[in-house]
Coordinates of C-alpha atoms and ligand atoms in Angstrom, one line a residue:
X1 CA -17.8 -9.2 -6.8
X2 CA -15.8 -8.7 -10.1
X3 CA -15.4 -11.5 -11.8
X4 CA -14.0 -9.9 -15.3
X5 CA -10.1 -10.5 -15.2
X6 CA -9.2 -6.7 -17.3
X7 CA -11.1 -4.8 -14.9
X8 CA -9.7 -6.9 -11.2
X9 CA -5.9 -5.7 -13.3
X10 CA -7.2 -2.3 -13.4
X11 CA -8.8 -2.3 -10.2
X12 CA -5.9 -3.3 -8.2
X13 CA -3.4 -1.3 -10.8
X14 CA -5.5 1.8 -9.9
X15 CA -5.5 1.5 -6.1
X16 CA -1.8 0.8 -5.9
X17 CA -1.7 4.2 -8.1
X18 CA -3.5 6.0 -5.1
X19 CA -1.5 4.3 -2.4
X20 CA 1.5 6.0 -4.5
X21 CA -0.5 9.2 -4.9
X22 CA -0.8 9.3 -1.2
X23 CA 2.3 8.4 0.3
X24 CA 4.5 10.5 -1.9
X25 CA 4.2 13.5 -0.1
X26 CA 4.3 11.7 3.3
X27 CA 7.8 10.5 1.7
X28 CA 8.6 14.2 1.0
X29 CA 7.7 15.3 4.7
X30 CA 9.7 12.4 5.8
X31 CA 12.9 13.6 3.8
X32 CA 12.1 17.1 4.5
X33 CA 11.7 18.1 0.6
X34 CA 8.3 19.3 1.4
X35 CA 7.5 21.0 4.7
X36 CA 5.8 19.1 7.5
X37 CA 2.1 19.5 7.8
X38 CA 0.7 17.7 10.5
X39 CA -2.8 17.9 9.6
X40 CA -1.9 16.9 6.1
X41 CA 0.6 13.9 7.2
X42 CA -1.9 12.8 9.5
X43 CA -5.0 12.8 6.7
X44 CA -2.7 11.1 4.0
X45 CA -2.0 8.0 6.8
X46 CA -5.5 8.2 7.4
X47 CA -6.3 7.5 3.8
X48 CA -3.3 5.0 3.4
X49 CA -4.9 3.1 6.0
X50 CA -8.3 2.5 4.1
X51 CA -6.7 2.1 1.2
X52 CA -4.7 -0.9 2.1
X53 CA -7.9 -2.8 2.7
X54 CA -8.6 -2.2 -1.1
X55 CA -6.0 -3.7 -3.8
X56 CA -6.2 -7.8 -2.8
X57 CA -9.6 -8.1 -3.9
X58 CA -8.0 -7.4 -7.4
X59 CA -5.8 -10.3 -7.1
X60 CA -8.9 -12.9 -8.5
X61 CA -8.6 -16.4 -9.8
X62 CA -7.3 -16.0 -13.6
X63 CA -5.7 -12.7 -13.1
X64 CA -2.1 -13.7 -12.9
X65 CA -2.7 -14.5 -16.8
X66 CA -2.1 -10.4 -17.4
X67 CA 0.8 -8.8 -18.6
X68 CA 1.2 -6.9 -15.3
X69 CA 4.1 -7.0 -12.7
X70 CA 1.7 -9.4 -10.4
X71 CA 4.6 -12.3 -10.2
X72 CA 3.0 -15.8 -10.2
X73 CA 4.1 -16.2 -6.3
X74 CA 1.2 -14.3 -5.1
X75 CA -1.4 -17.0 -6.6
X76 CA 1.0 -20.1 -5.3
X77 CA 0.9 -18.7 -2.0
X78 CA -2.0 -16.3 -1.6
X79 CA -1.7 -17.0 2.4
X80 CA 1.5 -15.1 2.6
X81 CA 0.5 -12.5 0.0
X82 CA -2.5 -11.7 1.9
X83 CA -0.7 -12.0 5.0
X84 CA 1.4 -9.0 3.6
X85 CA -1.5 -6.7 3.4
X86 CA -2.9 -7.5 7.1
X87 CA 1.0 -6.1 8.2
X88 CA 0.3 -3.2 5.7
X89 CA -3.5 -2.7 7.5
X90 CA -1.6 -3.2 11.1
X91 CA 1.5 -0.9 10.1
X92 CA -0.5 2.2 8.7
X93 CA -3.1 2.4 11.5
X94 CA 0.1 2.6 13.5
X95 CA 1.4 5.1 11.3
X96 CA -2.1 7.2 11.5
X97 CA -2.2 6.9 15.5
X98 CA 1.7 7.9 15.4
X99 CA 1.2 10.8 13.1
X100 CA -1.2 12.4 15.6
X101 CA 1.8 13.1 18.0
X102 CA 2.6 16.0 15.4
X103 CA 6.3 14.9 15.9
X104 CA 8.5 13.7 13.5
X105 CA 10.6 11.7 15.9
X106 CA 7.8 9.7 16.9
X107 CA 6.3 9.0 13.4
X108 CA 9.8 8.7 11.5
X109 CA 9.9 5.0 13.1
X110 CA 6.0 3.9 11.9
X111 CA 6.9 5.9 8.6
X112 CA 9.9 3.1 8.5
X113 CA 7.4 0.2 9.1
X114 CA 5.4 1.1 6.3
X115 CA 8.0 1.6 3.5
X116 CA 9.9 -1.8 4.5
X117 CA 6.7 -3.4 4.4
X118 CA 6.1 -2.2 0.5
X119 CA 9.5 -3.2 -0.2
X120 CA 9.0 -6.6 1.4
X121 CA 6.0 -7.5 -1.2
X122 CA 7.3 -5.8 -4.1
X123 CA 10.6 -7.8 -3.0
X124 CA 8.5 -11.2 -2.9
X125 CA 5.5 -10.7 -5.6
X126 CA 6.2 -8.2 -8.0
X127 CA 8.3 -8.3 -11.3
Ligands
ASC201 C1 7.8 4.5 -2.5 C2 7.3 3.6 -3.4 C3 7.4 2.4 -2.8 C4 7.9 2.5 -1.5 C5 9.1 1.7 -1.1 C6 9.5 1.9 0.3 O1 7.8 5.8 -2.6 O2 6.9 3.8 -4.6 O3 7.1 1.2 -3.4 O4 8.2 3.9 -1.3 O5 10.1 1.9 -2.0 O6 10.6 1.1 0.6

C-alpha cells in the first residue's frame, strides 16, 4: 500500500484522468457528436466500471495537505465520500449491463445515473 503522499495525488489524479479519457466518447455517443458504436460504448462502460474501484485508495491519511482540488470534506467524512464511489461501482455496472441492449433508449437513462453521480461528488468534494 502507498504510503508516499505525492504519488497517492498522482495516483488518484491519474485514474480520474482515465475515467475522463473513457467516458468522453461515451458523452459524444450520448449527444450524438460521435456515431454510436455499440461494441465500443459497451467496452468503454466496461472499463468505467473497473476503474471506479481504483481512485479512493488515493485518498490516504495526509493527502488532503496537496494543492489539489481534493476539498477537505472528503477526509471529515470519508464514509460519505466513499459511499459516493460504491453508487459510482453500482451505477456503471448498470450502465455496462444496459449498454449491451445496443439501444440508446435503454442506456440513455444509466448514462444519466452515471453523470449525476460525478456531479454529485464533484458538487460535495471537489474545489
Ligand atoms: C464529464 C465530466 C464530468 C461529468 C459530469 C457529468 O464529461 O468531465 O465530470 O461529465 O459533468 O455531470
Amino acid at each position: 500500500y502507498a504510503d508516499d503522499v505525492e504519488d497517492a495525488i498522482e495516483y488518484r489524479q491519474g485514474v480520474f484522468q482515465a475515467i475522463k479519457w473513457y467516458f468522453g466518447p461515451m458523452a459524444g455517443m450520448a449527444k450524438g457528436d460521435i456515431e454510436y458504436d455499440a461494441a465500443e460504448f459497451t467496452r468503454r462502460a466496461e472499463m468505467l466500471n473497473q476503474l471506479s474501484y481504483m481512485p479512493e485508495e488515493g485518498f490516504i491519511a495526509g493527502s488532503d495537505k496537496g494543492d489539489t482540488d481534493a476539498l477537505p470534506a472528503i477526509w471529515e467524512d470519508m464514509d460519505q465520500f466513499s459511499a459516493g464511489f460504491d453508487k459510482l461501482q453500482e451505477n456503471t455496472a448498470a450502465l455496462a449491463e444496459a449498454s449491451k441492449s445496443g439501444d440508446m433508449a435503454t442506456i440513455m437513462p444509466a448514462f444519466a445515473e452515471v453523470g449525476k453521480t460525478c456531479k454529485g461528488c464533484h458538487d460535495n468534494f471537489r474545489d
